[in-house]
mmCIF file of N, CA and C in Angstrom:
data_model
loop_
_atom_site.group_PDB
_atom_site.id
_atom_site.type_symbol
_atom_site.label_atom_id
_atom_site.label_comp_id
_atom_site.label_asym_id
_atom_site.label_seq_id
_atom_site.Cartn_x
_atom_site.Cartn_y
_atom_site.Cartn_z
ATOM 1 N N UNK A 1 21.823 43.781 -72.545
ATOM 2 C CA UNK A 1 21.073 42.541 -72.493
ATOM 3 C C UNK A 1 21.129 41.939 -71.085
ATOM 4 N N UNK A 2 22.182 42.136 -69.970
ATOM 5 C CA UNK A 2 22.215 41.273 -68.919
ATOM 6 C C UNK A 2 21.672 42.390 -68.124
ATOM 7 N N UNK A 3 21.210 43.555 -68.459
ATOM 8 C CA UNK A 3 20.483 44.333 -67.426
ATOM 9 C C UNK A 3 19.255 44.077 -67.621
ATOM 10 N N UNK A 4 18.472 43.558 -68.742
ATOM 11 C CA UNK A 4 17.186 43.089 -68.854
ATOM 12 C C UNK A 4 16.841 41.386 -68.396
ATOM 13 N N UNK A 5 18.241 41.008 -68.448
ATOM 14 C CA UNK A 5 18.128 39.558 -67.735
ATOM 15 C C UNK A 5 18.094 39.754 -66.295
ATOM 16 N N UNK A 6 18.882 40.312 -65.910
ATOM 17 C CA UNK A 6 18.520 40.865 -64.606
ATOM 18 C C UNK A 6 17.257 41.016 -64.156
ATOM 19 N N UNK A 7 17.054 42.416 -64.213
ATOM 20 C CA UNK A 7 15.208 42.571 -64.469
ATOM 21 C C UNK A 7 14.736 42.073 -64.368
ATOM 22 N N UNK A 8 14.719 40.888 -65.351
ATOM 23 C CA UNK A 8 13.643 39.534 -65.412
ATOM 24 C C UNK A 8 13.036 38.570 -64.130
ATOM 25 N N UNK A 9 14.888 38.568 -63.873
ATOM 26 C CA UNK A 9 15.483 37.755 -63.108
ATOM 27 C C UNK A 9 14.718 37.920 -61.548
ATOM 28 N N UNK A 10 14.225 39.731 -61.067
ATOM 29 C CA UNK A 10 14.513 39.955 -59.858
ATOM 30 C C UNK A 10 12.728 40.159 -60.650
ATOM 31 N N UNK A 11 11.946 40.012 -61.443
ATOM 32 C CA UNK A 11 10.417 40.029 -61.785
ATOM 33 C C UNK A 11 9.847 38.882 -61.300
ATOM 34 N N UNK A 12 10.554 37.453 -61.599
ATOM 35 C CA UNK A 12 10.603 36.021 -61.404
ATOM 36 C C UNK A 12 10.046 36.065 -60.065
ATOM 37 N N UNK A 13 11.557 36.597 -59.216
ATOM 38 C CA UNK A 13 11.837 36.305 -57.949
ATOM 39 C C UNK A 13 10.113 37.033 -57.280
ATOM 40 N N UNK A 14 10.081 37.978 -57.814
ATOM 41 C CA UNK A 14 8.790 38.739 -56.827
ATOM 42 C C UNK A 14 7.641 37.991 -56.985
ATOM 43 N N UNK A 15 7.648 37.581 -58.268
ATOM 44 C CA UNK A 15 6.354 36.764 -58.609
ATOM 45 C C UNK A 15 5.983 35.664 -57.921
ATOM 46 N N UNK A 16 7.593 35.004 -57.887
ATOM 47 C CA UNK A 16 7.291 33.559 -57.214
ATOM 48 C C UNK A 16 6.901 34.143 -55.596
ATOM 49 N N UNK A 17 7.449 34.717 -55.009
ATOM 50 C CA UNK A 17 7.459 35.059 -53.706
ATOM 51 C C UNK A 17 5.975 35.756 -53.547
ATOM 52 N N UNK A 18 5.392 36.415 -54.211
ATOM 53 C CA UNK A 18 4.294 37.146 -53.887
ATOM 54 C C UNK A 18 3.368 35.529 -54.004
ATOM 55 N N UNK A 19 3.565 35.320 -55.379
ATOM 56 C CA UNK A 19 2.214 34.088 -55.224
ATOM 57 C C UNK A 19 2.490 32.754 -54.331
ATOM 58 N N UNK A 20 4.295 32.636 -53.781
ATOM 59 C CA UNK A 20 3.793 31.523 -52.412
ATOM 60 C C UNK A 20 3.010 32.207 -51.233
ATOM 61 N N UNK A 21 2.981 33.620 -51.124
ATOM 62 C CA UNK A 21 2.062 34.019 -50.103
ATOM 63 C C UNK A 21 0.994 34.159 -50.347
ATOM 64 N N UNK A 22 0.727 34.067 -51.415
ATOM 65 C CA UNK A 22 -1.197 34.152 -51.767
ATOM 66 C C UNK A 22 -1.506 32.911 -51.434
ATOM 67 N N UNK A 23 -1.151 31.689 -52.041
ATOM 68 C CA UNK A 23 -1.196 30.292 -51.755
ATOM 69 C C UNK A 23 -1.485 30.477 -50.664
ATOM 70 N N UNK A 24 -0.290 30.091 -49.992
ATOM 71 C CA UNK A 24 -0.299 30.228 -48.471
ATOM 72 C C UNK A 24 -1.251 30.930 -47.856
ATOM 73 N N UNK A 25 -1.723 32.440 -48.300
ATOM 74 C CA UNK A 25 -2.465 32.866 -47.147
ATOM 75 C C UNK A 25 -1.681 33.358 -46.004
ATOM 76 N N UNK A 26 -0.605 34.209 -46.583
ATOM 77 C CA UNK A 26 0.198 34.553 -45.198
ATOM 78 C C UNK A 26 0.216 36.426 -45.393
ATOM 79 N N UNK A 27 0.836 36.648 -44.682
ATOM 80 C CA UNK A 27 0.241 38.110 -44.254
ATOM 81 C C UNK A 27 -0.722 39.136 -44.757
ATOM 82 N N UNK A 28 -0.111 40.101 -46.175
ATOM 83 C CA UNK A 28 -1.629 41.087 -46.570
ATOM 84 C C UNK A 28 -2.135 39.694 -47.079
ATOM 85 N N UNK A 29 -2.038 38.483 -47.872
ATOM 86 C CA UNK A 29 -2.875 38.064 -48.288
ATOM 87 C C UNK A 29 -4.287 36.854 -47.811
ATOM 88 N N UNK A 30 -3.336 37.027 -46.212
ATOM 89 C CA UNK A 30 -4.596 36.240 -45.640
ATOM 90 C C UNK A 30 -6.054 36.532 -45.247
ATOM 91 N N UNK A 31 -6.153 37.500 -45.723
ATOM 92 C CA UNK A 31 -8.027 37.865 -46.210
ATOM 93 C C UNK A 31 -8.273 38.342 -47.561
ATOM 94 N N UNK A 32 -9.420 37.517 -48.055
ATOM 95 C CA UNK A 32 -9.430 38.110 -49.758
ATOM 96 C C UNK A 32 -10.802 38.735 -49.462
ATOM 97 N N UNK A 33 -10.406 40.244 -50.105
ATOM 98 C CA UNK A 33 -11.362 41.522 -50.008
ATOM 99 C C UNK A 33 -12.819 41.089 -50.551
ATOM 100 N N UNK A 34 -13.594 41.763 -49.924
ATOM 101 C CA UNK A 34 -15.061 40.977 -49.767
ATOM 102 C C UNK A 34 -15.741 41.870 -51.184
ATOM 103 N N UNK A 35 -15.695 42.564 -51.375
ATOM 104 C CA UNK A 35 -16.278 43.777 -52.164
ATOM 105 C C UNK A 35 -15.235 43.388 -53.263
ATOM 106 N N UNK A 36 -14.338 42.252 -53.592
ATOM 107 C CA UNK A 36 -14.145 41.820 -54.635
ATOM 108 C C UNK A 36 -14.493 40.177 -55.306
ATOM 109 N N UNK A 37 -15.130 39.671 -54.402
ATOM 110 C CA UNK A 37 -15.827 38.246 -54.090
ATOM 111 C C UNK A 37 -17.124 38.372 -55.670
ATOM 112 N N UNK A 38 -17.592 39.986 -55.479
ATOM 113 C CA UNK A 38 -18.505 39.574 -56.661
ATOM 114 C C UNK A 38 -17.573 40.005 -58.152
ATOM 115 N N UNK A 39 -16.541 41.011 -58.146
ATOM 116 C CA UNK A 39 -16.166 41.063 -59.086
ATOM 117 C C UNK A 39 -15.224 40.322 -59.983
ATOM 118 N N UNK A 40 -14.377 39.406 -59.345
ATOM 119 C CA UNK A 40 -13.871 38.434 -59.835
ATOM 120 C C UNK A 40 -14.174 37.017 -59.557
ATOM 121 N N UNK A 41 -13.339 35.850 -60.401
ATOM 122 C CA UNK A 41 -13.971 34.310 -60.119
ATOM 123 C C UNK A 41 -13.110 33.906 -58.857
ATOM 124 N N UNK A 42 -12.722 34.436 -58.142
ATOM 125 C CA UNK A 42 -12.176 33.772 -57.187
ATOM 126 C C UNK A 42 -12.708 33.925 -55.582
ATOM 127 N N UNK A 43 -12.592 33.606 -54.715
ATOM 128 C CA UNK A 43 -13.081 32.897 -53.555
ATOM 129 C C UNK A 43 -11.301 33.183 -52.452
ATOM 130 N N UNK A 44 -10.827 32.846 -53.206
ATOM 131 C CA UNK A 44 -9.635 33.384 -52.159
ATOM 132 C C UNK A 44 -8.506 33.512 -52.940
ATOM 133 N N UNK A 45 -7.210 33.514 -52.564
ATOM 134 C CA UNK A 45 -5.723 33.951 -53.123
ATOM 135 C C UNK A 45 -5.085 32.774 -53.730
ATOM 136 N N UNK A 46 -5.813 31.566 -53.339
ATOM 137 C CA UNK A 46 -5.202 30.258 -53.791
ATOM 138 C C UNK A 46 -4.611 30.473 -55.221
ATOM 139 N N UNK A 47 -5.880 30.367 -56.694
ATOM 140 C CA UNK A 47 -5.567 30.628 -57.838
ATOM 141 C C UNK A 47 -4.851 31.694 -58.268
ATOM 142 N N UNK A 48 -4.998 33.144 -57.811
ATOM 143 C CA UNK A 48 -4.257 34.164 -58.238
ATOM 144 C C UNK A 48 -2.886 33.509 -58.036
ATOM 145 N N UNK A 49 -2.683 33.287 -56.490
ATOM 146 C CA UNK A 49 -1.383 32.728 -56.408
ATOM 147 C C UNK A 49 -0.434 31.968 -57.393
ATOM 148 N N UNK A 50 -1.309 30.771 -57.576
ATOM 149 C CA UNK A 50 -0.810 30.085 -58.957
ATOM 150 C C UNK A 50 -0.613 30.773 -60.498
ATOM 151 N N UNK A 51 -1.389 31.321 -61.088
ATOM 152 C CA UNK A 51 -1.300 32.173 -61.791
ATOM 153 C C UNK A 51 -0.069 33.101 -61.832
ATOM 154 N N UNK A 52 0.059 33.462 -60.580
ATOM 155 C CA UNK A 52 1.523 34.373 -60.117
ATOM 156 C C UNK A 52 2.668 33.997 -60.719
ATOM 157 N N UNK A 53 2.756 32.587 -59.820
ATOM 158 C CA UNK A 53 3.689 31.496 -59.779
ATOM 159 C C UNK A 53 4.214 31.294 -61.670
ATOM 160 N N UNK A 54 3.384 30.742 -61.552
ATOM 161 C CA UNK A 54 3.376 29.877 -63.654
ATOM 162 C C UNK A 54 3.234 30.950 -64.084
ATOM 163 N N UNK A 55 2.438 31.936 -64.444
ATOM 164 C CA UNK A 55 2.387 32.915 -65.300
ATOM 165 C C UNK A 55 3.780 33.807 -65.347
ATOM 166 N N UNK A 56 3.760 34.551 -64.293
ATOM 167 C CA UNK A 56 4.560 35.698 -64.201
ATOM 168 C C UNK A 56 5.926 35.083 -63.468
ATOM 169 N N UNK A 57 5.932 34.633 -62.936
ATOM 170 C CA UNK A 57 7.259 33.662 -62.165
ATOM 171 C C UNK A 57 8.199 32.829 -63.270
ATOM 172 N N UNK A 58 7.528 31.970 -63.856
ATOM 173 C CA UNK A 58 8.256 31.145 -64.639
ATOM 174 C C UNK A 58 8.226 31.527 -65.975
ATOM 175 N N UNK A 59 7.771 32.542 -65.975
ATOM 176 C CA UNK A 59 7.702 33.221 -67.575
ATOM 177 C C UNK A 59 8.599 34.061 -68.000
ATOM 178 N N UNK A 60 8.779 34.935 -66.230
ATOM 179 C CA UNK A 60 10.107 36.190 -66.554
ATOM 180 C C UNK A 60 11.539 35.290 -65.859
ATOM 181 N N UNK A 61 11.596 34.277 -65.574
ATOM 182 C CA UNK A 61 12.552 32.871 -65.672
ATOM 183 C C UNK A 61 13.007 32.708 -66.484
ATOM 184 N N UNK A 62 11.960 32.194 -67.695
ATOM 185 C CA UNK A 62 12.499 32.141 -68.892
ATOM 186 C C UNK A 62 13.198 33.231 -69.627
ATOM 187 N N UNK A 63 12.412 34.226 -69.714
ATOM 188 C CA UNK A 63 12.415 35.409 -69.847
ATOM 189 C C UNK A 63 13.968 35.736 -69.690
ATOM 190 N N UNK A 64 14.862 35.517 -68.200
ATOM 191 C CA UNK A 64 15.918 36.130 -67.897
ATOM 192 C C UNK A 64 16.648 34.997 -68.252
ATOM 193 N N UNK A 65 16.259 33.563 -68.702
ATOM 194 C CA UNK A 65 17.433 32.674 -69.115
ATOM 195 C C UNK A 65 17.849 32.811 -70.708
ATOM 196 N N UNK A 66 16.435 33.702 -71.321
ATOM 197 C CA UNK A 66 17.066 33.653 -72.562
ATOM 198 C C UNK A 66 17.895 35.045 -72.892
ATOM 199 N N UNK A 67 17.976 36.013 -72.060
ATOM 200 C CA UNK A 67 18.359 37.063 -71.907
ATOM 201 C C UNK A 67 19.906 36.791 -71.477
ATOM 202 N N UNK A 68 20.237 35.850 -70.522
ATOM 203 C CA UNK A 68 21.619 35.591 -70.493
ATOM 204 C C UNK A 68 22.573 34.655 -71.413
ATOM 205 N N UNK A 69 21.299 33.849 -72.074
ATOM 206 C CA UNK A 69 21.444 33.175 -73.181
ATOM 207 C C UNK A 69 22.137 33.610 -74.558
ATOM 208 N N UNK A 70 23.640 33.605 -75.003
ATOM 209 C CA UNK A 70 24.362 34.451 -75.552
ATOM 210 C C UNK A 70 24.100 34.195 -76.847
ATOM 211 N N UNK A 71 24.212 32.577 -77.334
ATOM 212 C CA UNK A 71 23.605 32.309 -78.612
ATOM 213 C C UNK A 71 22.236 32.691 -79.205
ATOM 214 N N UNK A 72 21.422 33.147 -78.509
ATOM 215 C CA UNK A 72 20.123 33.043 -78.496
ATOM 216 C C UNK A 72 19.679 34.216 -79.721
ATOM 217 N N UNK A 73 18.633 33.816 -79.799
ATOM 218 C CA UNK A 73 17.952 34.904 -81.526
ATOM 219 C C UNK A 73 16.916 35.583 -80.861
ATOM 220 N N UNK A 74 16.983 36.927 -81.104
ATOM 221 C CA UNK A 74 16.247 37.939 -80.216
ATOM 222 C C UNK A 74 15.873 37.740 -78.726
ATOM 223 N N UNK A 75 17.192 37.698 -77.816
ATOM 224 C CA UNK A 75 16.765 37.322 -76.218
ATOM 225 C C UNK A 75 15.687 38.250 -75.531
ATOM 226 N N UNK A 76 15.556 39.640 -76.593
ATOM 227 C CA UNK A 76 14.519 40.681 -75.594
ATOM 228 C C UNK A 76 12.845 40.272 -76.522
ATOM 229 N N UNK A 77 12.747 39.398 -77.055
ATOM 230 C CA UNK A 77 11.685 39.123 -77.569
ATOM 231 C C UNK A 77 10.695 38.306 -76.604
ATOM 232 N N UNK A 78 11.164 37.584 -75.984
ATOM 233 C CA UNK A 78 10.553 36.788 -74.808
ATOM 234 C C UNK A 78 10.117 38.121 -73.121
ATOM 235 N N UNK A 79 10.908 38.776 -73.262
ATOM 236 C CA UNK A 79 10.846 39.550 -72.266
ATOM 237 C C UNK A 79 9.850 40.565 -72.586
ATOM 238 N N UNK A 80 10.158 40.848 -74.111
ATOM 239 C CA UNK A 80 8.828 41.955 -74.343
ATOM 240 C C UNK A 80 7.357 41.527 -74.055
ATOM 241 N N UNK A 81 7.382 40.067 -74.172
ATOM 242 C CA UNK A 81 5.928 39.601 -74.485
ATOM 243 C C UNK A 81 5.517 39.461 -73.121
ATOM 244 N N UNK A 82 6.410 38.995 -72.175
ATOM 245 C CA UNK A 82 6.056 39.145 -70.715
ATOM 246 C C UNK A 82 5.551 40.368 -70.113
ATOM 247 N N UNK A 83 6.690 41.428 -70.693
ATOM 248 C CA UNK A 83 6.212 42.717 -70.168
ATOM 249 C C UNK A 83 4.102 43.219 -71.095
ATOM 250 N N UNK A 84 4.486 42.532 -72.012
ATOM 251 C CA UNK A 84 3.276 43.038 -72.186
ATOM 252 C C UNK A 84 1.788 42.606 -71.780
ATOM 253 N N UNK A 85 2.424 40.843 -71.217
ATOM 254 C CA UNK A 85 1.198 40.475 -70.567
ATOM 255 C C UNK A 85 1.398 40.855 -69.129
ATOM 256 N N UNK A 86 2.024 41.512 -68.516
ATOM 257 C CA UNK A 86 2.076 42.047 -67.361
ATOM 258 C C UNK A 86 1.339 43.395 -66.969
ATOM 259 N N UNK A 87 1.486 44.268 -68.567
ATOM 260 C CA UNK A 87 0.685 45.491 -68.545
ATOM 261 C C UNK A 87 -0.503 45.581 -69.111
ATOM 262 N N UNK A 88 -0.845 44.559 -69.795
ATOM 263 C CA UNK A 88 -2.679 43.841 -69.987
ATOM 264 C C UNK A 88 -2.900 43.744 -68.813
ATOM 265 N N UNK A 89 -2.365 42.830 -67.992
ATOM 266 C CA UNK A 89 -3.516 41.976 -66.798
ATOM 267 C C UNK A 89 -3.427 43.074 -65.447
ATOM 268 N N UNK A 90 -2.286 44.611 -65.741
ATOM 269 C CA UNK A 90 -2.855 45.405 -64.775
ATOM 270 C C UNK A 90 -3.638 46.061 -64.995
ATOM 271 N N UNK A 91 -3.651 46.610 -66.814
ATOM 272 C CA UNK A 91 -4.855 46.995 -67.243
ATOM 273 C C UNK A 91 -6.381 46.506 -66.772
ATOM 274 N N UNK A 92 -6.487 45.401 -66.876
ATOM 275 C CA UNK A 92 -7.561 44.057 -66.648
ATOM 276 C C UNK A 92 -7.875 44.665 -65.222
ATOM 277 N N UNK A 93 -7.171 44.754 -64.564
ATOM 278 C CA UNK A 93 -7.284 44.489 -63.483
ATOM 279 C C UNK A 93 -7.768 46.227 -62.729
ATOM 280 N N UNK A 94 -7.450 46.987 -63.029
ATOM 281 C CA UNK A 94 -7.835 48.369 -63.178
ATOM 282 C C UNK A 94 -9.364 48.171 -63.413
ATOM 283 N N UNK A 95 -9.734 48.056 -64.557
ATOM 284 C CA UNK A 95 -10.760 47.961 -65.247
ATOM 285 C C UNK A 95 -12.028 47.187 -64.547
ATOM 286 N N UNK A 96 -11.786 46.314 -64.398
ATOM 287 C CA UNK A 96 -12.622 45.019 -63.303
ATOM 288 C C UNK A 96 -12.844 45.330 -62.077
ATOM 289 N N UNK A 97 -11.890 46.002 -61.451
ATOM 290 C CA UNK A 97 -12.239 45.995 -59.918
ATOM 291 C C UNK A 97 -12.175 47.788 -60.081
ATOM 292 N N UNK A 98 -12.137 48.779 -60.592
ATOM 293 C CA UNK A 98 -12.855 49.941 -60.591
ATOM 294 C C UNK A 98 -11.575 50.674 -59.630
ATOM 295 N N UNK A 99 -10.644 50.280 -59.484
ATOM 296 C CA UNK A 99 -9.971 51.258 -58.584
ATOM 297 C C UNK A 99 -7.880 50.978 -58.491
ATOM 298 N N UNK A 100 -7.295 51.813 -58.184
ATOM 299 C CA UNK A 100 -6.220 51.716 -58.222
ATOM 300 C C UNK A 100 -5.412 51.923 -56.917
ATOM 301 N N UNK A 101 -4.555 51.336 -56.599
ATOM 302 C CA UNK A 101 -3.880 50.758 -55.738
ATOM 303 C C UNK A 101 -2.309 51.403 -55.731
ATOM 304 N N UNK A 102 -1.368 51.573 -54.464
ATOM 305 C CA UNK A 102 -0.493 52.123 -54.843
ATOM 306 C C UNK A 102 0.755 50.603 -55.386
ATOM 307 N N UNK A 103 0.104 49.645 -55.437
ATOM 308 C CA UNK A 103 0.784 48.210 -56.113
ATOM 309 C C UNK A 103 0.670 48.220 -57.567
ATOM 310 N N UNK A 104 -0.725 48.440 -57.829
ATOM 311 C CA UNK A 104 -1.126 48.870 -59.002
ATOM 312 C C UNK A 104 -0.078 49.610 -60.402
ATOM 313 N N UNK A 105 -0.218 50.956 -59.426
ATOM 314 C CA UNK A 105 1.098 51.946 -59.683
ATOM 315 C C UNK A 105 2.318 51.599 -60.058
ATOM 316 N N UNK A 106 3.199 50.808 -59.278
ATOM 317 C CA UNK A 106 4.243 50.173 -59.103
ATOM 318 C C UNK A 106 4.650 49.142 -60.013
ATOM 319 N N UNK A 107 3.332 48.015 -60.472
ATOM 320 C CA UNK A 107 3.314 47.172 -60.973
ATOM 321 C C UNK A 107 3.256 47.757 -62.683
ATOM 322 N N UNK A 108 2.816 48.648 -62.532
ATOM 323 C CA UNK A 108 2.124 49.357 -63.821
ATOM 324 C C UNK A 108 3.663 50.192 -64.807
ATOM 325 N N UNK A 109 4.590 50.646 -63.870
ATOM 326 C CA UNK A 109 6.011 50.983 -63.988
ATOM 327 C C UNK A 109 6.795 50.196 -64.229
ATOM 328 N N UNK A 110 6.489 48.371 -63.163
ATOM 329 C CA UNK A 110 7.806 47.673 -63.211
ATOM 330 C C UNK A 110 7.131 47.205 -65.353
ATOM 331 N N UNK A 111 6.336 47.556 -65.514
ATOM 332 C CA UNK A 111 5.648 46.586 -67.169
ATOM 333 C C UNK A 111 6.190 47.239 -67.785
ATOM 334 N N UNK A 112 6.206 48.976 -67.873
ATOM 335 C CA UNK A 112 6.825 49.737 -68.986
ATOM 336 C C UNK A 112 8.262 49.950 -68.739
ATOM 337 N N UNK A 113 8.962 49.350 -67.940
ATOM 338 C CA UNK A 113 10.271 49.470 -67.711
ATOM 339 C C UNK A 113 10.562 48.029 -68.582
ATOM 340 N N UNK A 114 9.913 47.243 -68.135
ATOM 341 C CA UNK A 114 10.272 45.750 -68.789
ATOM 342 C C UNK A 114 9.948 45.909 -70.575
ATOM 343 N N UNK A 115 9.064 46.706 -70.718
ATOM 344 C CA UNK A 115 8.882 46.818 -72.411
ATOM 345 C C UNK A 115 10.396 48.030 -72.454
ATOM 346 N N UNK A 116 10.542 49.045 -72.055
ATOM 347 C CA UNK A 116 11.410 49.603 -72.130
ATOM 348 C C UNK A 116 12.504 48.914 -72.614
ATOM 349 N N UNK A 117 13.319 48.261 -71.495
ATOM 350 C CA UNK A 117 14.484 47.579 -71.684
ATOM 351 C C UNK A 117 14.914 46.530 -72.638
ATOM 352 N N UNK A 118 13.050 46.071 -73.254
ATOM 353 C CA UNK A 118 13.390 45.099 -74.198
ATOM 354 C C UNK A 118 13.559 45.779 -75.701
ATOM 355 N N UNK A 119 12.665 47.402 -75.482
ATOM 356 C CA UNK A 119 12.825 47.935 -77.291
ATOM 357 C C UNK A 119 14.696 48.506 -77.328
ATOM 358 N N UNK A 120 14.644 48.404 -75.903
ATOM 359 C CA UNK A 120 16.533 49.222 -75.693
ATOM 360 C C UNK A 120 17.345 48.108 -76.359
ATOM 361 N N UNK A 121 17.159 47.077 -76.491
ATOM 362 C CA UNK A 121 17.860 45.682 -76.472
ATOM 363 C C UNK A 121 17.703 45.524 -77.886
ATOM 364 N N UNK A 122 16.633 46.023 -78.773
ATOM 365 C CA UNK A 122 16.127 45.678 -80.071
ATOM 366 C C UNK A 122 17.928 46.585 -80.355
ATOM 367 N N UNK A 123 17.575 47.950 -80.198
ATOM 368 C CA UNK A 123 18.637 48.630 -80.882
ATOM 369 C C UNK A 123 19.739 48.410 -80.542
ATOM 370 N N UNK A 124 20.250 47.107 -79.666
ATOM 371 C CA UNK A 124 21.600 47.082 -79.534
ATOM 372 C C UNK A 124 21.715 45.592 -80.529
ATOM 373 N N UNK A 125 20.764 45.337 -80.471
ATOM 374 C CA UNK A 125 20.619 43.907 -81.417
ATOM 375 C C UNK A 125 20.842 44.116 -82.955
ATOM 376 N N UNK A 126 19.986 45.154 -83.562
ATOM 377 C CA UNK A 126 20.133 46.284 -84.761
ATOM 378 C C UNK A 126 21.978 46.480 -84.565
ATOM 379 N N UNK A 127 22.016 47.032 -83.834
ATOM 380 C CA UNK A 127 23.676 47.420 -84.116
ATOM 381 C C UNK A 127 24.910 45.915 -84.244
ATOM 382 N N UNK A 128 24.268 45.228 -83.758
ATOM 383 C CA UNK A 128 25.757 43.760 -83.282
ATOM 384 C C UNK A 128 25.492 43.721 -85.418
ATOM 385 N N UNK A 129 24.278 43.330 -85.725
ATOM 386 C CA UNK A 129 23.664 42.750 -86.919
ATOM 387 C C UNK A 129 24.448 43.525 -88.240
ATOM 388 N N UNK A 130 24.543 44.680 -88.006
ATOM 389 C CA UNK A 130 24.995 45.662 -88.612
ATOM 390 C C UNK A 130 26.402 45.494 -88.725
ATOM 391 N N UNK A 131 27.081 45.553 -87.350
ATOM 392 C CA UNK A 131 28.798 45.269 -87.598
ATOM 393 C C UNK A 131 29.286 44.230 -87.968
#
């Protein structure tokens, strides 16, 4: 369980950090790709950013507080649901813009590692219940 809080923990951290640079507009993200201007609603990195932030930032937050959270009733249940809106919206995102990315890739691994670790967590949860 504290290796999936972990996880969470260091998912948070990227999220928040990737979407203060979209905000911002600071390094890859200070030009938003033109040949994606018609395929999605956005205009620049501002909103994705936010989205980043609140969605995926403060979600796998929670995510890793209820995971360290000892009293807690199914702590990998919150984490699964993250991981799974993490591997929708790369799906989504595949799909919409027609092409794949080696972030893509990456992002697409860190989702089934995060569902991973949370069905790993079911069966250690199954076992405490049991003894």
């Amino acid at each position: 369980m504290n290796l999936l809080g972990i996880f969470d923990l260091i998912l948070a951290l990227g999220a928040i950090c990737a979407g203060i640079m979209m905000v911002s507009s600071k390094m890859v993200f200070s030009v938003f790709p033109r040949e994606w201007i018609l395929k999605v609603p956005f205009e620049s990195w501002f909103v994705p950013g936010i989205i980043a932030i609140v969605v995926f930032g403060v979600g796998n937050l929670m995510a890793a507080f209820f995971s360290f959270k000892k009293n807690s009733n199914r702590p990998w249940l919150f984490s699964a649901f993250m991981g799974g809106i993490f591997f929708i919206s790369i799906l989504f995102q595949v799909i919409i813009l027609g092409e794949w990315y080696l972030a893509t890739l990456e992002f697409l691994i860190f989702s089934i590692l995060q569902i991973s670790l949370s069905i790993y967590c079911v069966g250690g949860d199954r076992k405490q219940d049991i003894a």
